[in-house]
GROMACS .gro file of N, CA and C in nm:
model
  435
    1UNK      N    1  -0.629  -4.270  -7.090
    1UNK     CA    2  -0.706  -4.222  -7.204
    1UNK      C    3  -0.853  -4.255  -7.182
    2UNK      N    4  -0.937  -4.174  -7.239
    2UNK     CA    5  -1.081  -4.197  -7.229
    2UNK      C    6  -1.117  -4.326  -7.302
    3UNK      N    7  -1.215  -4.396  -7.248
    3UNK     CA    8  -1.256  -4.521  -7.311
    3UNK      C    9  -1.368  -4.501  -7.412
    4UNK      N   10  -1.423  -4.381  -7.419
    4UNK     CA   11  -1.529  -4.353  -7.516
    4UNK      C   12  -1.468  -4.326  -7.653
    5UNK      N   13  -1.540  -4.361  -7.758
    5UNK     CA   14  -1.490  -4.339  -7.894
    5UNK      C   15  -1.546  -4.211  -7.957
    6UNK      N   16  -1.636  -4.142  -7.886
    6UNK     CA   17  -1.699  -4.024  -7.943
    6UNK      C   18  -1.613  -3.899  -7.932
    7UNK      N   19  -1.523  -3.895  -7.835
    7UNK     CA   20  -1.435  -3.781  -7.812
    7UNK      C   21  -1.513  -3.650  -7.800
    8UNK      N   22  -1.623  -3.653  -7.725
    8UNK     CA   23  -1.703  -3.533  -7.704
    8UNK      C   24  -1.659  -3.455  -7.581
    9UNK      N   25  -1.580  -3.516  -7.494
    9UNK     CA   26  -1.538  -3.447  -7.373
    9UNK      C   27  -1.424  -3.350  -7.404
   10UNK      N   28  -1.396  -3.261  -7.308
   10UNK     CA   29  -1.291  -3.160  -7.324
   10UNK      C   30  -1.153  -3.225  -7.327
   11UNK      N   31  -1.131  -3.325  -7.243
   11UNK     CA   32  -1.001  -3.391  -7.231
   11UNK      C   33  -1.011  -3.535  -7.280
   12UNK      N   34  -0.902  -3.582  -7.338
   12UNK     CA   35  -0.898  -3.719  -7.389
   12UNK      C   36  -0.829  -3.815  -7.293
   13UNK      N   37  -0.764  -3.763  -7.192
   13UNK     CA   38  -0.692  -3.848  -7.099
   13UNK      C   39  -0.624  -3.765  -6.993
   14UNK      N   40  -0.536  -3.829  -6.917
   14UNK     CA   41  -0.466  -3.761  -6.809
   14UNK      C   42  -0.327  -3.822  -6.793
   15UNK      N   43  -0.237  -3.743  -6.738
   15UNK     CA   44  -0.098  -3.785  -6.718
   15UNK      C   45  -0.051  -3.729  -6.585
   16UNK      N   46   0.016  -3.813  -6.508
   16UNK     CA   47   0.071  -3.770  -6.379
   16UNK      C   48   0.221  -3.790  -6.378
   17UNK      N   49   0.297  -3.691  -6.429
   17UNK     CA   50   0.443  -3.702  -6.423
   17UNK      C   51   0.491  -3.688  -6.280
   18UNK      N   52   0.607  -3.744  -6.249
   18UNK     CA   53   0.658  -3.739  -6.111
   18UNK      C   54   0.756  -3.624  -6.088
   19UNK      N   55   0.788  -3.549  -6.197
   19UNK     CA   56   0.877  -3.433  -6.185
   19UNK      C   57   0.846  -3.338  -6.299
   20UNK      N   58   0.914  -3.224  -6.302
   20UNK     CA   59   0.901  -3.127  -6.411
   20UNK      C   60   1.016  -3.140  -6.510
   21UNK      N   61   1.089  -3.251  -6.505
   21UNK     CA   62   1.199  -3.280  -6.597
   21UNK      C   63   1.142  -3.352  -6.719
   22UNK      N   64   1.119  -3.277  -6.827
   22UNK     CA   65   1.051  -3.333  -6.944
   22UNK      C   66   1.130  -3.446  -7.009
   23UNK      N   67   1.262  -3.437  -7.006
   23UNK     CA   68   1.345  -3.544  -7.063
   23UNK      C   69   1.332  -3.675  -6.990
   24UNK      N   70   1.304  -3.668  -6.861
   24UNK     CA   71   1.285  -3.789  -6.781
   24UNK      C   72   1.142  -3.840  -6.788
   25UNK      N   73   1.046  -3.752  -6.802
   25UNK     CA   74   0.905  -3.790  -6.792
   25UNK      C   75   0.838  -3.824  -6.925
   26UNK      N   76   0.871  -3.749  -7.030
   26UNK     CA   77   0.799  -3.764  -7.157
   26UNK      C   78   0.819  -3.898  -7.227
   27UNK      N   79   0.937  -3.959  -7.226
   27UNK     CA   80   0.954  -4.085  -7.299
   27UNK      C   81   0.855  -4.195  -7.259
   28UNK      N   82   0.827  -4.211  -7.131
   28UNK     CA   83   0.734  -4.317  -7.091
   28UNK      C   84   0.591  -4.283  -7.135
   29UNK      N   85   0.553  -4.156  -7.132
   29UNK     CA   86   0.420  -4.117  -7.180
   29UNK      C   87   0.408  -4.146  -7.330
   30UNK      N   88   0.507  -4.104  -7.406
   30UNK     CA   89   0.502  -4.124  -7.551
   30UNK      C   90   0.501  -4.273  -7.586
   31UNK      N   91   0.580  -4.353  -7.516
   31UNK     CA   92   0.580  -4.498  -7.540
   31UNK      C   93   0.442  -4.558  -7.514
   32UNK      N   94   0.380  -4.519  -7.404
   32UNK     CA   95   0.246  -4.570  -7.371
   32UNK      C   96   0.143  -4.524  -7.473
   33UNK      N   97   0.149  -4.397  -7.512
   33UNK     CA   98   0.053  -4.347  -7.610
   33UNK      C   99   0.072  -4.411  -7.747
   34UNK      N  100   0.197  -4.436  -7.785
   34UNK     CA  101   0.224  -4.500  -7.913
   34UNK      C  102   0.163  -4.639  -7.918
   35UNK      N  103   0.170  -4.712  -7.808
   35UNK     CA  104   0.107  -4.845  -7.803
   35UNK      C  105  -0.044  -4.836  -7.819
   36UNK      N  106  -0.103  -4.731  -7.762
   36UNK     CA  107  -0.248  -4.715  -7.761
   36UNK      C  108  -0.301  -4.646  -7.888
   37UNK      N  109  -0.228  -4.544  -7.937
   37UNK     CA  110  -0.278  -4.459  -8.046
   37UNK      C  111  -0.204  -4.475  -8.177
   38UNK      N  112  -0.084  -4.529  -8.173
   38UNK     CA  113   0.003  -4.527  -8.289
   38UNK      C  114   0.106  -4.416  -8.272
   39UNK      N  115   0.189  -4.395  -8.373
   39UNK     CA  116   0.299  -4.299  -8.360
   39UNK      C  117   0.255  -4.157  -8.326
   40UNK      N  118   0.324  -4.098  -8.230
   40UNK     CA  119   0.302  -3.960  -8.188
   40UNK      C  120   0.405  -3.874  -8.260
   41UNK      N  121   0.358  -3.770  -8.328
   41UNK     CA  122   0.448  -3.683  -8.403
   41UNK      C  123   0.492  -3.560  -8.325
   42UNK      N  124   0.399  -3.501  -8.248
   42UNK     CA  125   0.427  -3.376  -8.179
   42UNK      C  126   0.365  -3.377  -8.041
   43UNK      N  127   0.427  -3.298  -7.954
   43UNK     CA  128   0.375  -3.277  -7.819
   43UNK      C  129   0.378  -3.126  -7.794
   44UNK      N  130   0.267  -3.072  -7.750
   44UNK     CA  131   0.260  -2.930  -7.717
   44UNK      C  132   0.254  -2.911  -7.567
   45UNK      N  133   0.348  -2.835  -7.514
   45UNK     CA  134   0.359  -2.811  -7.371
   45UNK      C  135   0.381  -2.663  -7.344
   46UNK      N  136   0.351  -2.620  -7.224
   46UNK     CA  137   0.380  -2.484  -7.183
   46UNK      C  138   0.524  -2.481  -7.132
   47UNK      N  139   0.611  -2.408  -7.200
   47UNK     CA  140   0.754  -2.405  -7.167
   47UNK      C  141   0.779  -2.359  -7.023
   48UNK      N  142   0.694  -2.272  -6.971
   48UNK     CA  143   0.713  -2.222  -6.835
   48UNK      C  144   0.689  -2.326  -6.727
   49UNK      N  145   0.627  -2.438  -6.764
   49UNK     CA  146   0.594  -2.540  -6.666
   49UNK      C  147   0.696  -2.653  -6.658
   50UNK      N  148   0.794  -2.652  -6.747
   50UNK     CA  149   0.888  -2.765  -6.756
   50UNK      C  150   1.031  -2.718  -6.752
   51UNK      N  151   1.117  -2.800  -6.697
   51UNK     CA  152   1.260  -2.769  -6.691
   51UNK      C  153   1.325  -2.807  -6.824
   52UNK      N  154   1.394  -2.712  -6.885
   52UNK     CA  155   1.473  -2.739  -7.006
   52UNK      C  156   1.395  -2.803  -7.119
   53UNK      N  157   1.293  -2.736  -7.170
   53UNK     CA  158   1.210  -2.791  -7.275
   53UNK      C  159   1.285  -2.794  -7.408
   54UNK      N  160   1.317  -2.913  -7.461
   54UNK     CA  161   1.387  -2.922  -7.589
   54UNK      C  162   1.289  -2.903  -7.706
   55UNK      N  163   1.339  -2.892  -7.827
   55UNK     CA  164   1.252  -2.879  -7.943
   55UNK      C  165   1.215  -3.016  -8.001
   56UNK      N  166   1.289  -3.119  -7.962
   56UNK     CA  167   1.256  -3.255  -8.005
   56UNK      C  168   1.328  -3.355  -7.916
   57UNK      N  169   1.271  -3.475  -7.912
   57UNK     CA  170   1.332  -3.586  -7.841
   57UNK      C  171   1.324  -3.709  -7.931
   58UNK      N  172   1.421  -3.797  -7.919
   58UNK     CA  173   1.415  -3.925  -7.988
   58UNK      C  174   1.365  -4.026  -7.885
   59UNK      N  175   1.248  -4.082  -7.913
   59UNK     CA  176   1.184  -4.176  -7.822
   59UNK      C  177   1.150  -4.302  -7.901
   60UNK      N  178   1.202  -4.416  -7.857
   60UNK     CA  179   1.180  -4.543  -7.926
   60UNK      C  180   1.219  -4.533  -8.073
   61UNK      N  181   1.333  -4.472  -8.099
   61UNK     CA  182   1.389  -4.455  -8.233
   61UNK      C  183   1.304  -4.368  -8.326
   62UNK      N  184   1.218  -4.286  -8.271
   62UNK     CA  185   1.137  -4.193  -8.350
   62UNK      C  186   1.159  -4.052  -8.297
   63UNK      N  187   1.161  -3.955  -8.387
   63UNK     CA  188   1.172  -3.815  -8.347
   63UNK      C  189   1.033  -3.763  -8.313
   64UNK      N  190   1.021  -3.707  -8.193
   64UNK     CA  191   0.898  -3.644  -8.149
   64UNK      C  192   0.928  -3.496  -8.131
   65UNK      N  193   0.858  -3.413  -8.206
   65UNK     CA  194   0.879  -3.268  -8.199
   65UNK      C  195   0.803  -3.213  -8.079
   66UNK      N  196   0.868  -3.118  -8.011
   66UNK     CA  197   0.808  -3.057  -7.892
   66UNK      C  198   0.782  -2.911  -7.923
   67UNK      N  199   0.658  -2.871  -7.911
   67UNK     CA  200   0.617  -2.733  -7.937
   67UNK      C  201   0.583  -2.666  -7.805
   68UNK      N  202   0.618  -2.539  -7.797
   68UNK     CA  203   0.586  -2.461  -7.678
   68UNK      C  204   0.460  -2.380  -7.707
   69UNK      N  205   0.355  -2.408  -7.633
   69UNK     CA  206   0.229  -2.337  -7.645
   69UNK      C  207   0.191  -2.282  -7.509
   70UNK      N  208   0.123  -2.170  -7.505
   70UNK     CA  209   0.075  -2.119  -7.375
   70UNK      C  210  -0.053  -2.192  -7.334
   71UNK      N  211  -0.046  -2.324  -7.323
   71UNK     CA  212  -0.163  -2.404  -7.288
   71UNK      C  213  -0.183  -2.413  -7.138
   72UNK      N  214  -0.087  -2.365  -7.061
   72UNK     CA  215  -0.094  -2.377  -6.916
   72UNK      C  216  -0.026  -2.505  -6.872
   73UNK      N  217   0.015  -2.509  -6.746
   73UNK     CA  218   0.087  -2.626  -6.698
   73UNK      C  219  -0.006  -2.742  -6.667
   74UNK      N  220  -0.137  -2.724  -6.690
   74UNK     CA  221  -0.233  -2.830  -6.660
   74UNK      C  222  -0.275  -2.910  -6.783
   75UNK      N  223  -0.214  -2.883  -6.898
   75UNK     CA  224  -0.255  -2.949  -7.022
   75UNK      C  225  -0.134  -2.983  -7.109
   76UNK      N  226  -0.142  -3.097  -7.178
   76UNK     CA  227  -0.044  -3.134  -7.280
   76UNK      C  228  -0.123  -3.173  -7.403
   77UNK      N  229  -0.077  -3.126  -7.520
   77UNK     CA  230  -0.142  -3.157  -7.646
   77UNK      C  231  -0.059  -3.260  -7.722
   78UNK      N  232  -0.122  -3.367  -7.766
   78UNK     CA  233  -0.056  -3.475  -7.837
   78UNK      C  234  -0.108  -3.476  -7.981
   79UNK      N  235  -0.017  -3.484  -8.079
   79UNK     CA  236  -0.059  -3.489  -8.219
   79UNK      C  237  -0.013  -3.620  -8.280
   80UNK      N  238  -0.107  -3.688  -8.341
   80UNK     CA  239  -0.081  -3.811  -8.414
   80UNK      C  240  -0.136  -3.786  -8.554
   81UNK      N  241  -0.064  -3.826  -8.655
   81UNK     CA  242  -0.110  -3.799  -8.791
   81UNK      C  243  -0.102  -3.651  -8.822
   82UNK      N  244  -0.170  -3.609  -8.927
   82UNK     CA  245  -0.162  -3.469  -8.970
   82UNK      C  246  -0.238  -3.374  -8.878
   83UNK      N  247  -0.359  -3.407  -8.841
   83UNK     CA  248  -0.441  -3.315  -8.763
   83UNK      C  249  -0.516  -3.383  -8.650
   84UNK      N  250  -0.471  -3.497  -8.604
   84UNK     CA  251  -0.541  -3.570  -8.499
   84UNK      C  252  -0.480  -3.533  -8.365
   85UNK      N  253  -0.552  -3.452  -8.288
   85UNK     CA  254  -0.501  -3.399  -8.162
   85UNK      C  255  -0.571  -3.462  -8.042
   86UNK      N  256  -0.496  -3.480  -7.935
   86UNK     CA  257  -0.549  -3.529  -7.809
   86UNK      C  258  -0.504  -3.433  -7.701
   87UNK      N  259  -0.593  -3.402  -7.609
   87UNK     CA  260  -0.563  -3.311  -7.500
   87UNK      C  261  -0.565  -3.390  -7.370
   88UNK      N  262  -0.455  -3.383  -7.295
   88UNK     CA  263  -0.443  -3.456  -7.170
   88UNK      C  264  -0.430  -3.359  -7.052
   89UNK      N  265  -0.500  -3.391  -6.946
   89UNK     CA  266  -0.483  -3.321  -6.819
   89UNK      C  267  -0.345  -3.359  -6.765
   90UNK      N  268  -0.271  -3.262  -6.713
   90UNK     CA  269  -0.144  -3.290  -6.647
   90UNK      C  270  -0.163  -3.267  -6.498
   91UNK      N  271  -0.154  -3.374  -6.421
   91UNK     CA  272  -0.164  -3.366  -6.276
   91UNK      C  273  -0.026  -3.325  -6.224
   92UNK      N  274  -0.017  -3.222  -6.140
   92UNK     CA  275   0.113  -3.177  -6.091
   92UNK      C  276   0.187  -3.287  -6.014
   93UNK      N  277   0.320  -3.290  -6.027
   93UNK     CA  278   0.398  -3.394  -5.959
   93UNK      C  279   0.376  -3.401  -5.808
   94UNK      N  280   0.346  -3.288  -5.744
   94UNK     CA  281   0.331  -3.287  -5.598
   94UNK      C  282   0.197  -3.344  -5.550
   95UNK      N  283   0.106  -3.377  -5.641
   95UNK     CA  284  -0.027  -3.424  -5.600
   95UNK      C  285  -0.019  -3.552  -5.518
   96UNK      N  286  -0.110  -3.565  -5.425
   96UNK     CA  287  -0.118  -3.689  -5.348
   96UNK      C  288  -0.178  -3.796  -5.438
   97UNK      N  289  -0.150  -3.923  -5.413
   97UNK     CA  290  -0.209  -4.028  -5.496
   97UNK      C  291  -0.361  -4.021  -5.503
   98UNK      N  292  -0.426  -3.992  -5.390
   98UNK     CA  293  -0.573  -3.984  -5.389
   98UNK      C  294  -0.622  -3.871  -5.478
   99UNK      N  295  -0.562  -3.753  -5.467
   99UNK     CA  296  -0.603  -3.638  -5.548
   99UNK      C  297  -0.573  -3.664  -5.695
  100UNK      N  298  -0.458  -3.724  -5.724
  100UNK     CA  299  -0.422  -3.754  -5.863
  100UNK      C  300  -0.522  -3.851  -5.925
  101UNK      N  301  -0.556  -3.957  -5.853
  101UNK     CA  302  -0.653  -4.054  -5.905
  101UNK      C  303  -0.788  -3.987  -5.931
  102UNK      N  304  -0.830  -3.902  -5.839
  102UNK     CA  305  -0.957  -3.832  -5.854
  102UNK      C  306  -0.956  -3.740  -5.977
  103UNK      N  307  -0.850  -3.664  -5.993
  103UNK     CA  308  -0.838  -3.573  -6.108
  103UNK      C  309  -0.836  -3.651  -6.239
  104UNK      N  310  -0.760  -3.760  -6.244
  104UNK     CA  311  -0.751  -3.839  -6.367
  104UNK      C  312  -0.884  -3.904  -6.400
  105UNK      N  313  -0.956  -3.951  -6.300
  105UNK     CA  314  -1.087  -4.012  -6.323
  105UNK      C  315  -1.186  -3.910  -6.379
  106UNK      N  316  -1.183  -3.788  -6.325
  106UNK     CA  317  -1.273  -3.683  -6.377
  106UNK      C  318  -1.238  -3.645  -6.519
  107UNK      N  319  -1.109  -3.642  -6.551
  107UNK     CA  320  -1.066  -3.602  -6.685
  107UNK      C  321  -1.118  -3.697  -6.792
  108UNK      N  322  -1.125  -3.825  -6.762
  108UNK     CA  323  -1.164  -3.923  -6.864
  108UNK      C  324  -1.310  -3.966  -6.853
  109UNK      N  325  -1.384  -3.904  -6.764
  109UNK     CA  326  -1.525  -3.936  -6.748
  109UNK      C  327  -1.599  -3.902  -6.878
  110UNK      N  328  -1.678  -3.995  -6.928
  110UNK     CA  329  -1.754  -3.973  -7.052
  110UNK      C  330  -1.839  -3.848  -7.040
  111UNK      N  331  -1.832  -3.763  -7.142
  111UNK     CA  332  -1.911  -3.641  -7.143
  111UNK      C  333  -1.855  -3.528  -7.058
  112UNK      N  334  -1.734  -3.543  -7.004
  112UNK     CA  335  -1.675  -3.438  -6.922
  112UNK      C  336  -1.660  -3.309  -7.001
  113UNK      N  337  -1.712  -3.201  -6.948
  113UNK     CA  338  -1.698  -3.070  -7.011
  113UNK      C  339  -1.620  -2.973  -6.924
  114UNK      N  340  -1.563  -3.022  -6.814
  114UNK     CA  341  -1.486  -2.939  -6.721
  114UNK      C  342  -1.344  -2.923  -6.772
  115UNK      N  343  -1.296  -2.799  -6.773
  115UNK     CA  344  -1.160  -2.769  -6.817
  115UNK      C  345  -1.058  -2.825  -6.716
  116UNK      N  346  -0.936  -2.847  -6.765
  116UNK     CA  347  -0.829  -2.906  -6.683
  116UNK      C  348  -0.805  -2.825  -6.556
  117UNK      N  349  -0.792  -2.695  -6.567
  117UNK     CA  350  -0.763  -2.612  -6.450
  117UNK      C  351  -0.871  -2.629  -6.343
  118UNK      N  352  -0.997  -2.634  -6.382
  118UNK     CA  353  -1.105  -2.648  -6.285
  118UNK      C  354  -1.103  -2.785  -6.219
  119UNK      N  355  -1.069  -2.889  -6.294
  119UNK     CA  356  -1.057  -3.023  -6.235
  119UNK      C  357  -0.950  -3.022  -6.126
  120UNK      N  358  -0.837  -2.958  -6.155
  120UNK     CA  359  -0.729  -2.953  -6.055
  120UNK      C  360  -0.769  -2.872  -5.932
  121UNK      N  361  -0.843  -2.764  -5.953
  121UNK     CA  362  -0.893  -2.685  -5.840
  121UNK      C  363  -0.988  -2.770  -5.756
  122UNK      N  364  -1.081  -2.836  -5.823
  122UNK     CA  365  -1.183  -2.915  -5.753
  122UNK      C  366  -1.122  -3.032  -5.675
  123UNK      N  367  -1.011  -3.085  -5.721
  123UNK     CA  368  -0.949  -3.201  -5.654
  123UNK      C  369  -0.835  -3.161  -5.562
  124UNK      N  370  -0.810  -3.031  -5.546
  124UNK     CA  371  -0.709  -2.984  -5.453
  124UNK      C  372  -0.566  -2.999  -5.501
  125UNK      N  373  -0.546  -3.007  -5.632
  125UNK     CA  374  -0.410  -3.022  -5.685
  125UNK      C  375  -0.366  -2.903  -5.769
  126UNK      N  376  -0.438  -2.792  -5.762
  126UNK     CA  377  -0.415  -2.680  -5.852
  126UNK      C  378  -0.282  -2.609  -5.835
  127UNK      N  379  -0.239  -2.585  -5.715
  127UNK     CA  380  -0.115  -2.508  -5.696
  127UNK      C  381   0.005  -2.585  -5.751
  128UNK      N  382   0.090  -2.514  -5.824
  128UNK     CA  383   0.207  -2.579  -5.883
  128UNK      C  384   0.306  -2.625  -5.777
  129UNK      N  385   0.314  -2.555  -5.667
  129UNK     CA  386   0.407  -2.591  -5.561
  129UNK      C  387   0.336  -2.575  -5.428
  130UNK      N  388   0.365  -2.656  -5.330
  130UNK     CA  389   0.299  -2.641  -5.200
  130UNK      C  390   0.325  -2.503  -5.140
  131UNK      N  391   0.224  -2.446  -5.078
  131UNK     CA  392   0.236  -2.314  -5.016
  131UNK      C  393   0.296  -2.332  -4.877
  132UNK      N  394   0.401  -2.255  -4.842
  132UNK     CA  395   0.461  -2.269  -4.709
  132UNK      C  396   0.361  -2.228  -4.600
  133UNK      N  397   0.376  -2.289  -4.485
  133UNK     CA  398   0.290  -2.258  -4.371
  133UNK      C  399   0.315  -2.115  -4.327
  134UNK      N  400   0.211  -2.053  -4.271
  134UNK     CA  401   0.225  -1.916  -4.222
  134UNK      C  402   0.311  -1.914  -4.097
  135UNK      N  403   0.371  -1.798  -4.072
  135UNK     CA  404   0.447  -1.778  -3.950
  135UNK      C  405   0.350  -1.788  -3.832
  136UNK      N  406   0.394  -1.842  -3.719
  136UNK     CA  407   0.306  -1.847  -3.602
  136UNK      C  408   0.269  -1.706  -3.558
  137UNK      N  409   0.145  -1.689  -3.516
  137UNK     CA  410   0.098  -1.556  -3.473
  137UNK      C  411   0.120  -1.542  -3.323
  138UNK      N  412   0.180  -1.428  -3.287
  138UNK     CA  413   0.209  -1.404  -3.145
  138UNK      C  414   0.116  -1.301  -3.084
  139UNK      N  415   0.037  -1.232  -3.167
  139UNK     CA  416  -0.050  -1.127  -3.116
  139UNK      C  417   0.019  -0.993  -3.114
  140UNK      N  418   0.146  -0.989  -3.148
  140UNK     CA  419   0.221  -0.864  -3.151
  140UNK      C  420   0.235  -0.817  -3.296
  141UNK      N  421   0.254  -0.689  -3.311
  141UNK     CA  422   0.281  -0.634  -3.443
  141UNK      C  423   0.423  -0.667  -3.485
  142UNK      N  424   0.450  -0.675  -3.616
  142UNK     CA  425   0.587  -0.701  -3.661
  142UNK      C  426   0.684  -0.598  -3.603
  143UNK      N  427   0.798  -0.641  -3.555
  143UNK     CA  428   0.899  -0.557  -3.498
  143UNK      C  429   0.876  -0.526  -3.350
  144UNK      N  430   0.759  -0.560  -3.297
  144UNK     CA  431   0.728  -0.536  -3.157
  144UNK      C  432   0.785  -0.649  -3.070
  145UNK      N  433   0.837  -0.615  -2.952
  145UNK     CA  434   0.893  -0.719  -2.863
  145UNK      C  435   0.811  -0.739  -2.742
   0.00000   0.00000   0.00000
C-alpha cells in the first residue's frame, strides 16, 4: 500500500498473486489489507482474468463479496466502508521477482499518475502468459523441402 495519506496517485498499492486461482490467492490479500485498513467488504475483479470467480468468500470469519468488473486483469478494486475504494495494481503471476518489485514500487510511488497497464508494459510484465519462441528459420518457404 502507498505510504502517503493524500491518495492523489492513480493506484493505492500493488499485489503479486502467484496464480490465477482466486480462492487460493485472495484470502491472504484480504487478511493483510484488513490488518492495514480495517474490514474489507467487497473486491472488484475482472472475471476473465481469474479461474472460477465466486460471488463471495468467507475470509477470517467475514463474508467478502466479489464483484466482476471489466477493470482489466491488471487492477483489483477494494472497498472498505460504504464508499471507500482502493485500487491495486495486479502483477501477473508469471512476472520475475525483479520485474514484480519494480512494478510494485512504481505503483506506490507518491504522486504516481501512470495507469496500471502502462506500469506493467514499462516493467516488462504486461503479457498475461509468456509468448512461445518462434520456430527456427531455415530460409525455406513453408512446405518447401
